[in-house]
Short mmCIF file of C-alpha atoms and ligand atoms in Angstrom, two decimals:
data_model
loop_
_atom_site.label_atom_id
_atom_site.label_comp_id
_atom_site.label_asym_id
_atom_site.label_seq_id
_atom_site.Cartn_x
_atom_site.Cartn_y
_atom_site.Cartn_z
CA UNK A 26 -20.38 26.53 36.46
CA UNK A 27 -19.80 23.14 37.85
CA UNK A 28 -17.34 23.19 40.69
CA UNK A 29 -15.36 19.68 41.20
CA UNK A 30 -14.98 18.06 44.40
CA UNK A 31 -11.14 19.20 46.09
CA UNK A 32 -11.22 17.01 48.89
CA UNK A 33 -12.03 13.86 46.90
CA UNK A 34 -9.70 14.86 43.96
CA UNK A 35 -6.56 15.19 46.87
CA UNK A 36 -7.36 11.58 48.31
CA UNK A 37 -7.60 10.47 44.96
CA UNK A 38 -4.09 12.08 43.93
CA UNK A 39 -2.31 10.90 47.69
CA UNK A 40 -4.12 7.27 47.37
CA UNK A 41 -2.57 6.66 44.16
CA UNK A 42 0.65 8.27 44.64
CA UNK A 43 1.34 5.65 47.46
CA UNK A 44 1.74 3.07 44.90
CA UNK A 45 4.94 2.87 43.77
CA UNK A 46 6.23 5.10 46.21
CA UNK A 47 9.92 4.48 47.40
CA UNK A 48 9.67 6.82 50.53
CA UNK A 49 11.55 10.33 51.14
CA UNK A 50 13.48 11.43 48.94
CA UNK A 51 12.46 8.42 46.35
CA UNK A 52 9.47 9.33 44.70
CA UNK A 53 6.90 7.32 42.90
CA UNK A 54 7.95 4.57 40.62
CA UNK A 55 5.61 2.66 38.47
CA UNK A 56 7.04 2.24 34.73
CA UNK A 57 4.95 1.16 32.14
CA UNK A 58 3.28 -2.88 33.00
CA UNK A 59 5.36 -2.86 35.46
CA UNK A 60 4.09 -4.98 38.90
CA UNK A 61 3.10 -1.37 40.22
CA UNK A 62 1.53 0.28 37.25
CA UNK A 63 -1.11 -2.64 37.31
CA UNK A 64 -1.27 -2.00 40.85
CA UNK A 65 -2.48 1.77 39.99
CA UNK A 66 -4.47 0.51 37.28
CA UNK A 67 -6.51 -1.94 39.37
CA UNK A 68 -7.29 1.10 41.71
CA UNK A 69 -8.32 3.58 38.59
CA UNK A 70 -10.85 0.72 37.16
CA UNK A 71 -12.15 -0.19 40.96
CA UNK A 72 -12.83 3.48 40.67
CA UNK A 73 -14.26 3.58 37.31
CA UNK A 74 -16.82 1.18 38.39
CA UNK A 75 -17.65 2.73 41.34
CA UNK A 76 -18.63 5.66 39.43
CA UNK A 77 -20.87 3.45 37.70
CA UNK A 78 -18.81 3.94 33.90
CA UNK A 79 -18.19 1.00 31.34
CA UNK A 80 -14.40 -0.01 31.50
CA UNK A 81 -13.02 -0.71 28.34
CA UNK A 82 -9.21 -2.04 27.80
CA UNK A 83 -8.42 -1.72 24.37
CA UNK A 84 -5.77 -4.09 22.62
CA UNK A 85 -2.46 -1.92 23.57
CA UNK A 86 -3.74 -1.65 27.45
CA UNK A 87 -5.22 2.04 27.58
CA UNK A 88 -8.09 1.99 29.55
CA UNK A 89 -10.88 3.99 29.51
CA UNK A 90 -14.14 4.62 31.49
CA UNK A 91 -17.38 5.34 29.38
CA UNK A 92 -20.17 7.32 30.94
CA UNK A 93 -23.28 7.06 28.38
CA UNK A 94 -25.05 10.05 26.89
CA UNK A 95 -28.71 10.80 25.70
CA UNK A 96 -27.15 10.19 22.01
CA UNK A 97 -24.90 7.35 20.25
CA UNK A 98 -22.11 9.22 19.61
CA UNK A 99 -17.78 8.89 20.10
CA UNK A 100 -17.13 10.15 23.54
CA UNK A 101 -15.76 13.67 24.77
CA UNK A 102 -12.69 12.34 26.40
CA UNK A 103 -10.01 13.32 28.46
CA UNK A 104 -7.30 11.86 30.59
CA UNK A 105 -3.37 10.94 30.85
CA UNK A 106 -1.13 8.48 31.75
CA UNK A 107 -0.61 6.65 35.47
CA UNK A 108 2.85 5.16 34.52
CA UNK A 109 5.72 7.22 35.62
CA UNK A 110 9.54 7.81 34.85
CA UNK A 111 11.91 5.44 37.93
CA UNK A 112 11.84 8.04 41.07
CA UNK A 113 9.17 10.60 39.54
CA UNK A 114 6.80 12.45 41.24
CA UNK A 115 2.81 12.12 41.89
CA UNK A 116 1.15 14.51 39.66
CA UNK A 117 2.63 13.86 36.42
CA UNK A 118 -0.20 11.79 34.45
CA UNK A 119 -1.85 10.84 37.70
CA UNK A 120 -3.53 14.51 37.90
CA UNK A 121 -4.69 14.34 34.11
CA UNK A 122 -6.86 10.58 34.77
CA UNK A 123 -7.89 11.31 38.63
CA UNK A 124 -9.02 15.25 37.35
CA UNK A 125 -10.95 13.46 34.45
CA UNK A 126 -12.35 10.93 36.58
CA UNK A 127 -13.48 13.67 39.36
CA UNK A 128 -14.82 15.87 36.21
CA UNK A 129 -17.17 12.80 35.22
CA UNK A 130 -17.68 12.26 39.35
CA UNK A 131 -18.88 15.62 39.30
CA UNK A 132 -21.20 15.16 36.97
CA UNK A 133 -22.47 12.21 38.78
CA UNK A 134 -22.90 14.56 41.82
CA UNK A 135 -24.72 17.44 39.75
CA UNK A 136 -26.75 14.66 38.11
CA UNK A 137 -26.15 15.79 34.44
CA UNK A 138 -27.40 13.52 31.84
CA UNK A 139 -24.63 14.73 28.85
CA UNK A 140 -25.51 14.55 25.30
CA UNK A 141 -22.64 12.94 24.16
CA UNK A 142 -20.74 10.28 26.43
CA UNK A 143 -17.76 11.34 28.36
CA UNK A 144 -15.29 9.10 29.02
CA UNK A 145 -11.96 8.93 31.10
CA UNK A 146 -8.66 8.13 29.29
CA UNK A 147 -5.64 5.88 31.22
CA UNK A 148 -3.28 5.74 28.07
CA UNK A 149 0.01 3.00 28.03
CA UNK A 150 3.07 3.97 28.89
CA UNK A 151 3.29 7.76 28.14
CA UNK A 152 6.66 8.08 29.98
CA UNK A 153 8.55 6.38 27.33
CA UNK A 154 11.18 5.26 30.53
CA UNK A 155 10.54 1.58 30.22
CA UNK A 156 9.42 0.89 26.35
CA UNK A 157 10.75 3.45 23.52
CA UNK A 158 8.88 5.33 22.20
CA UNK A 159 7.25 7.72 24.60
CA UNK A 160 3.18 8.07 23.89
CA UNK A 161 2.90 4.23 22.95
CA UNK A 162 -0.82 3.86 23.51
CA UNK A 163 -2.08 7.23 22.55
CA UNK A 164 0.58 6.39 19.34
CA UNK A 165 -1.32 3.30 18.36
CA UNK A 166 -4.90 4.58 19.00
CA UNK A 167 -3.89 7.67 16.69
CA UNK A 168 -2.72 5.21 14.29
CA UNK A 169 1.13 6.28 14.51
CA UNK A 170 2.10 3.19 15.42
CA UNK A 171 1.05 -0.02 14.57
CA UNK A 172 -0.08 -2.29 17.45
CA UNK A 173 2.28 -5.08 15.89
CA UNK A 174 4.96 -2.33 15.88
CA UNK A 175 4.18 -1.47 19.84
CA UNK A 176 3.61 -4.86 20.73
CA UNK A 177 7.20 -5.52 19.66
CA UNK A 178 9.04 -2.87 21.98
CA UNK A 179 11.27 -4.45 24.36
CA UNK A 180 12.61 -2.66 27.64
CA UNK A 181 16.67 -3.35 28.77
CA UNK A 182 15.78 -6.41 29.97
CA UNK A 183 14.60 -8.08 26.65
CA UNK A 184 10.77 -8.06 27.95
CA UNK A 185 8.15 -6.86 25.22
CA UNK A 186 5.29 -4.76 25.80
CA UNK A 187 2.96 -7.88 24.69
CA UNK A 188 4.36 -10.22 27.02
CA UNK A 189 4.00 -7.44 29.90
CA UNK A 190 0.35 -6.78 28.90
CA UNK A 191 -0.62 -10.17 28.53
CA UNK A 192 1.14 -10.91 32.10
CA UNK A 193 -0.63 -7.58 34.01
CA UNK A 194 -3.76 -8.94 32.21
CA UNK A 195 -4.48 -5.60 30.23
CA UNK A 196 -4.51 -7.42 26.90
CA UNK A 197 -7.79 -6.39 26.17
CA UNK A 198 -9.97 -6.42 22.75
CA UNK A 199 -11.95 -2.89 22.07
CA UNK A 200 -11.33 0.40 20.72
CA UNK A 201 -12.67 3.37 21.45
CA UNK A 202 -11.48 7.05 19.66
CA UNK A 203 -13.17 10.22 20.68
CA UNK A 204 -14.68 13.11 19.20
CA UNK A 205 -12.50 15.62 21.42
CA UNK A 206 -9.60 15.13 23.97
CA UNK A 207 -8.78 17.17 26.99
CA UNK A 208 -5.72 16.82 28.92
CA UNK A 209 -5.35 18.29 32.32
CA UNK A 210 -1.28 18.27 33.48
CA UNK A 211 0.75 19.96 35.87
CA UNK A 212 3.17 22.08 33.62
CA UNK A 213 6.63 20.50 34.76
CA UNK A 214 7.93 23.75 34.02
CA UNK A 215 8.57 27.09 35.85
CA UNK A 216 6.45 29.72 34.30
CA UNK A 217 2.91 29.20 35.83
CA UNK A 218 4.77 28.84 39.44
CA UNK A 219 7.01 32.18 38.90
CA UNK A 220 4.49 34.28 37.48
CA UNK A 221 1.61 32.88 40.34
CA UNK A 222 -0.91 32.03 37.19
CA UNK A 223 -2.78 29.17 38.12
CA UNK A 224 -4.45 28.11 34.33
CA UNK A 225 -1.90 27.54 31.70
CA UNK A 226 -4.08 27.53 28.57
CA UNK A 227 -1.72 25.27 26.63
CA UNK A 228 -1.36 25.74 22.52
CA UNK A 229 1.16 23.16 21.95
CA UNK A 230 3.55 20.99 22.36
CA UNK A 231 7.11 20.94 21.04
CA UNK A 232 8.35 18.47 18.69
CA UNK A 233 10.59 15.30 21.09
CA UNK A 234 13.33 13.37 18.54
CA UNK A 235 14.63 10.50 20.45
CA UNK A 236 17.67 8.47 20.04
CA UNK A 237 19.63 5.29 20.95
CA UNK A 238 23.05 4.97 19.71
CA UNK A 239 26.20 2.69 20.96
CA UNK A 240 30.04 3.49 19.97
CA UNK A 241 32.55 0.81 19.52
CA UNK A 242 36.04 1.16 20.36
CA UNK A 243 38.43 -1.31 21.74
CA UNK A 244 38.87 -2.33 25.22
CA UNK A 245 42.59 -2.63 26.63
CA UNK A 246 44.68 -1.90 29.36
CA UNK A 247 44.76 1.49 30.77
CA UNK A 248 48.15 1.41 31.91
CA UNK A 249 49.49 0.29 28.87
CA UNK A 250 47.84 1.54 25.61
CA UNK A 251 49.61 4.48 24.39
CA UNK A 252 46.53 7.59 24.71
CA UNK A 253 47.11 7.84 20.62
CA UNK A 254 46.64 4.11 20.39
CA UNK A 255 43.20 4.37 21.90
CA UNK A 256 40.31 3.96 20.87
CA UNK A 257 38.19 4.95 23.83
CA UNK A 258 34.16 4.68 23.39
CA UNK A 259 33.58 6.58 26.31
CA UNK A 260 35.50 9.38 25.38
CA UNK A 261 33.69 9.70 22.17
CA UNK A 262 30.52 9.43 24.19
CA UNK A 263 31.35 11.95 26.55
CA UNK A 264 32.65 14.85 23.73
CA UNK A 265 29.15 14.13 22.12
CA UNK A 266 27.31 14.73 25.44
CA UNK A 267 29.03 18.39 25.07
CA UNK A 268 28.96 18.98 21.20
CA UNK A 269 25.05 18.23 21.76
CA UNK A 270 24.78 20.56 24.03
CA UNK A 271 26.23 23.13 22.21
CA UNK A 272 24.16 22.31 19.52
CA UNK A 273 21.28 23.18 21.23
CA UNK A 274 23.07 26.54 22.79
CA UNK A 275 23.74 26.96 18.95
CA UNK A 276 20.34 26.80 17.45
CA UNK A 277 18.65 28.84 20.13
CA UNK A 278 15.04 29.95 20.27
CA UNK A 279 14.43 27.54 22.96
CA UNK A 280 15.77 24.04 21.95
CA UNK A 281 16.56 22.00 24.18
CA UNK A 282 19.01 18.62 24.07
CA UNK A 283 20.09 16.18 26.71
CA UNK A 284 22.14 12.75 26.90
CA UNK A 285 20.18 11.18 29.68
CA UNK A 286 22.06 7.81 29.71
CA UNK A 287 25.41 6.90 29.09
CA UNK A 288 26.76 3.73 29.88
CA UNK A 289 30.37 2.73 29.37
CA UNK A 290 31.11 -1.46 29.13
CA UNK A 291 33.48 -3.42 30.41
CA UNK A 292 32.69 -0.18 32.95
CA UNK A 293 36.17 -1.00 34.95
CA UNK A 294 38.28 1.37 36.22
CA UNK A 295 42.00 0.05 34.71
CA UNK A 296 40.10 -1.00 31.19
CA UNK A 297 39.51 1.95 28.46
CA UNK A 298 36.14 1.74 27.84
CA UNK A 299 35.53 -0.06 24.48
CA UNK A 300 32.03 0.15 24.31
CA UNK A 301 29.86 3.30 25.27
CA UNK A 302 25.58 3.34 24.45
CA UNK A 303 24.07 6.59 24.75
CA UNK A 304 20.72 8.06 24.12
CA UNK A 305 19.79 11.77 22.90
CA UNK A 306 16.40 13.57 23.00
CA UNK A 307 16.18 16.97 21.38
CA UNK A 308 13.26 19.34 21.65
CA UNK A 309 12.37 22.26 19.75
CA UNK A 310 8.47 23.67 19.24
CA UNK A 311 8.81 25.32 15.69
CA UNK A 312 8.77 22.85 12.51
CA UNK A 313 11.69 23.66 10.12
CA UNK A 314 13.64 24.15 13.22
CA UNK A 315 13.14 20.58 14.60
CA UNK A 316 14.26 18.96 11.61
CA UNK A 317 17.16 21.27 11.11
CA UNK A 318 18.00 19.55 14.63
CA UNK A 319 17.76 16.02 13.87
CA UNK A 320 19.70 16.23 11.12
CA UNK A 321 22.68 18.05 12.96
CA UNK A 322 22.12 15.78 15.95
CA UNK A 323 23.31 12.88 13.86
CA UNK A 324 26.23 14.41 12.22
CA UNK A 325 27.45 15.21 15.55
CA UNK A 326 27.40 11.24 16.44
CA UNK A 327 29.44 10.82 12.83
CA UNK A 328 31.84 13.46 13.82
CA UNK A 329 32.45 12.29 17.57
CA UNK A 330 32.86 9.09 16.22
CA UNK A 331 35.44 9.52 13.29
CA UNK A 332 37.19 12.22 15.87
CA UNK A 333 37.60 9.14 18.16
CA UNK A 334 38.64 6.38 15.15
CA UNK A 335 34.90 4.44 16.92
CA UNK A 336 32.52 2.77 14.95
CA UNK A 337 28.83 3.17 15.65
CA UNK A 338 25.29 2.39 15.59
CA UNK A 339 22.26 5.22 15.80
CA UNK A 340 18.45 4.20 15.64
CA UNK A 341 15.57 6.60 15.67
CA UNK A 342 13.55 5.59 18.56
CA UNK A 343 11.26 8.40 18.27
CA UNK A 344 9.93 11.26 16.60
CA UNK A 345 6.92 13.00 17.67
CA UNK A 346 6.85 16.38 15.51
CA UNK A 347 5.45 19.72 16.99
CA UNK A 348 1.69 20.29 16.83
CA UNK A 349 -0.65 23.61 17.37
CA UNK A 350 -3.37 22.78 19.12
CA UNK A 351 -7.45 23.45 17.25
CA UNK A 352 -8.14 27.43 17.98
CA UNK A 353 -11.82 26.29 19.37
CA UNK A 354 -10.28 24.03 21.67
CA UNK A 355 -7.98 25.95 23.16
CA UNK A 356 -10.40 29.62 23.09
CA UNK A 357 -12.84 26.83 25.00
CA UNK A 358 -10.18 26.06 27.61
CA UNK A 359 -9.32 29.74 27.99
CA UNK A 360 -13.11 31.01 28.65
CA UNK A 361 -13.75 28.27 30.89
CA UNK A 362 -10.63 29.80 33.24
CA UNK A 363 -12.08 33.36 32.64
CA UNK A 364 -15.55 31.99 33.60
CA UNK A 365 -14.58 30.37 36.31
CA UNK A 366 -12.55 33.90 37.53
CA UNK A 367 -8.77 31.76 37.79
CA UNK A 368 -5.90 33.47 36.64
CA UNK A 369 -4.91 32.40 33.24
CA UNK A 370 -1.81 32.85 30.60
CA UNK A 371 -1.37 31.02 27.18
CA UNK A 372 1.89 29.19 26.77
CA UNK A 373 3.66 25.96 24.50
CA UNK A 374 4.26 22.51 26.29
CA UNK A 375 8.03 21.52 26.78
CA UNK A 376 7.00 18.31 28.07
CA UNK A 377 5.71 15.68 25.57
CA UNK A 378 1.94 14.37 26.42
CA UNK A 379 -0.53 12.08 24.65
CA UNK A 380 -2.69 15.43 23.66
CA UNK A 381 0.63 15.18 20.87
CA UNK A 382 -0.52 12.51 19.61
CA UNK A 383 -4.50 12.38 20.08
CA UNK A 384 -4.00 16.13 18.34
CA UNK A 385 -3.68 14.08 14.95
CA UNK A 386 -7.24 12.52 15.48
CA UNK A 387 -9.45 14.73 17.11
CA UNK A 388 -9.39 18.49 18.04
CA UNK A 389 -7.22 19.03 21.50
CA UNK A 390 -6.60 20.68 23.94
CA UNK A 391 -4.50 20.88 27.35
CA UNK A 392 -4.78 22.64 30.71
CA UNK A 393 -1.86 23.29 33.02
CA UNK A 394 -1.45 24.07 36.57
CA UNK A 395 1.41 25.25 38.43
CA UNK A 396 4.59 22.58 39.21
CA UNK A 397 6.08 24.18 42.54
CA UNK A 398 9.51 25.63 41.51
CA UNK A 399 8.70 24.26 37.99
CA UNK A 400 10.20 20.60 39.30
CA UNK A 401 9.07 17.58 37.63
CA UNK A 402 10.39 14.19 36.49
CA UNK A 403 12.14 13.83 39.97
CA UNK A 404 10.91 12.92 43.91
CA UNK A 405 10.59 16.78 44.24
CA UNK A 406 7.69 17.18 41.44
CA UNK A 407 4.73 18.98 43.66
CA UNK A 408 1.42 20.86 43.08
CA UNK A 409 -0.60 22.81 45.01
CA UNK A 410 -3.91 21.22 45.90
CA UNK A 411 -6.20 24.12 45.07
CA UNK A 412 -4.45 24.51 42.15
CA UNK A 413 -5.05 20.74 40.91
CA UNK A 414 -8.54 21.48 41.57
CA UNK A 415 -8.77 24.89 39.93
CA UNK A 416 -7.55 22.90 36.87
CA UNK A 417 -9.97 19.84 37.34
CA UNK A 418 -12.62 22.56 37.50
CA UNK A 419 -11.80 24.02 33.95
CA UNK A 420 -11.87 20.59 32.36
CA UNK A 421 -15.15 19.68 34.14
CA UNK A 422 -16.66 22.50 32.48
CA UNK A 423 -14.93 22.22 29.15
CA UNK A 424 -15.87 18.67 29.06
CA UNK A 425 -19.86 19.65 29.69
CA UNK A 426 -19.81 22.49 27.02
CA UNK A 427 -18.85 20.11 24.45
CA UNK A 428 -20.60 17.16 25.00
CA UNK A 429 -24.19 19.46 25.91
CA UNK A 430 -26.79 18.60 28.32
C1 GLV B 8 7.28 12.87 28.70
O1 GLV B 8 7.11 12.96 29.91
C2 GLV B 8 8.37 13.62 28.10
O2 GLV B 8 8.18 14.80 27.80
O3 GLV B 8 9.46 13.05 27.98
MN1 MN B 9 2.93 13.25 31.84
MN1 MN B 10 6.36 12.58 32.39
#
């Protein structure tokens, strides 16, 4: 068995997780083509070359560095994301491309000639924080998404993600799709953490259905407008943050719903709000359950709305539908733990990842590690070292067994 390099893989990880960072209690920073996610991206291809791979930027910004084999053939790839959600953590995405970079560096150190090429995966704004939809890059190179389509996604301030990558300078002009994807992660979750597993052999992901919607109402004076005269946007907003709630409470078997923004305008305290834009994201891992979901998630936006005498608008700003990860795959990632002697448990995804999307293309799988008191998505997000490496270790190996020596 190939063992990976810890020390190199935690300087890796704390080098990287210094860009962006805010300091305590901030976290790490760097949405999607933003001034510091080319800063980390500069640092991942200074590292690519240095491992002696062929960078390649393909035309929505992923990046990817290609280590040859003794055959022509689509790479065995795996890899992540490096952007992160405003005051996240270190790990998420950055332990997925640094653990596939020190898988190929390990190779490099072993001095395995692969059959196939390997290559390391950087994909475009995964987070979804900045540019709707989540998975954007991984979306287009699936063919999800047109690049038109992508190209065309604007964050709050107006900015599109062409403008961005033409002004980072990660416009670039070649594809490359793989014959099989890996995707190392720390689980964001609690179970790995609580139960003191350090493998999560991962067999899915659950389905993410992502809104924006705005209410409209009419603004007036607080101290004058009768409360059955009103028509208050933000109250409307605020019953649907609870009726979606319940919905998910509702539905059971693990769905999950949040209202993550909410933002009332004029936003003064003697004016009654007449404007109110919200977003809703809804999870659920089985099918016929997810769609059941969307469709009640919207009829709760009608009904909040007519309860309240508001007008509104809803848009579908993603919709990334459960998958079950290839058997092989997965069976590949699990004897690789056993091999290796980690402790190992099989579990779904609750966090969304560009494995959902590569899934559609190529057979996929994912490997998790711990998150300490399943934190993630905030300054807190942490992983044990050893752990990161235990992980980088199974994907080494999985990454060898299919592309041969
Ligand atoms: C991606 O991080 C998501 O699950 O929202
Ligand atoms: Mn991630
Ligand atoms: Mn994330």
């Amino acid at each position: 068995m190939l063992r990976v390099n810890s020390d190199r893989l935690r300087k890796s990880l704390e080098e990287m997780g210094q860009i962006g960072y805010g300091g305590p209690g901030k976290g790490v920073s760097r949405l999607a083509l933003s001034d510091e996610d080319k800063r980390a991206r500069d640092l991942f291809v200074s590292w690519l070359k240095e491992a002696g791979l062929e960078v390649i930027v393909d035309p929505i910004g992923d990046i990817f560095g290609l280590r040859e084999g003794s055959i022509d053939a689509p790479p065995v790839m795996a890899g992540s994301h490096l952007d992160t959600v405003r005051e996240g953590g270190a790990f998420d995405g950055a332990l997925g491309v640094l653990g596939a970079l020190e898988a190929i560096r390990t190779l490099n150190d072993y001095g395995i000639r692969t059959r196939k090429p390997v290559a390391v995966a950087c994909f475009t704004d995964e987070e979804g924080a900045r540019f709707q939809p989540c998975m954007l890059g991984s979306g287009v190179v699936a063919g999800l998404m047109t690049l038109q389509e992508a190209y065309a996604k604007k964050d709050d301030a107006g900015i599109s993600v062409e403008a961005e990558l033409e002004r980072i300078g990660y416009k670039g002009n070649k594809w490359l799709k793989p014959v099989a994807y890996f995707e190392l992660h720390v689980e964001q979750g609690p179970v790995l953490d609580a139960k003191g597993i350090s493998i999560g052999v991962v067999e899915g992901i659950q389905g993410i259905a992502w809104w924006q919607g705005k209410y409209q109402g009419e603004a007036n004076h607080t101290g004058t407008t009768p409360l059955d005269m009103r028509r208050d946007a933000l109250l409307g907003a605020a019953e649907l943050v609870c009726s979606v709630r319940r919905l998910a409470e509702e539905m059971g078997h693990d769905t999950r719903t949040t209202v993550g923004r909410l933002h009332p305008y004029p936003d003064i305290i003697n004016v009654v709000p007449g404007q109110a834009s919200f977003t809703i994201d809804l999870r659920q891992y089985d099918e016929a359950l997810y769609e059941d979901g969307k469709k009640r998630a919207e009829a709760l936006v009608a009904q909040a709305a007519s309860n309240h005498r508001l007008e509104y608008e809803l848009e579908m700003v993603g919709d990334a539908k459960p998958v079950h990860f290839d058997p092989a795959m997965v069976n590949l990632v699990e004897e690789m733990a056993r091999e290796a002697a980690f402790s190992y448990m099989r579990l779904p995804s609750g966090a969304g990842h560009d494995a959902q999307y590569m899934h559609s293309i190529c057979p996929t799988a994912m490997i998790f590690v711990p998150s300490i008191g399943g934190r993630s998505h905030c300054p807190q997000e942490l992983t044990d070292f050893d752990d990161a490496a235990k992980g980088a270790t199974v994907l080494a190996n999985a990454m060898l067994r299919l592309a041969g020596s």
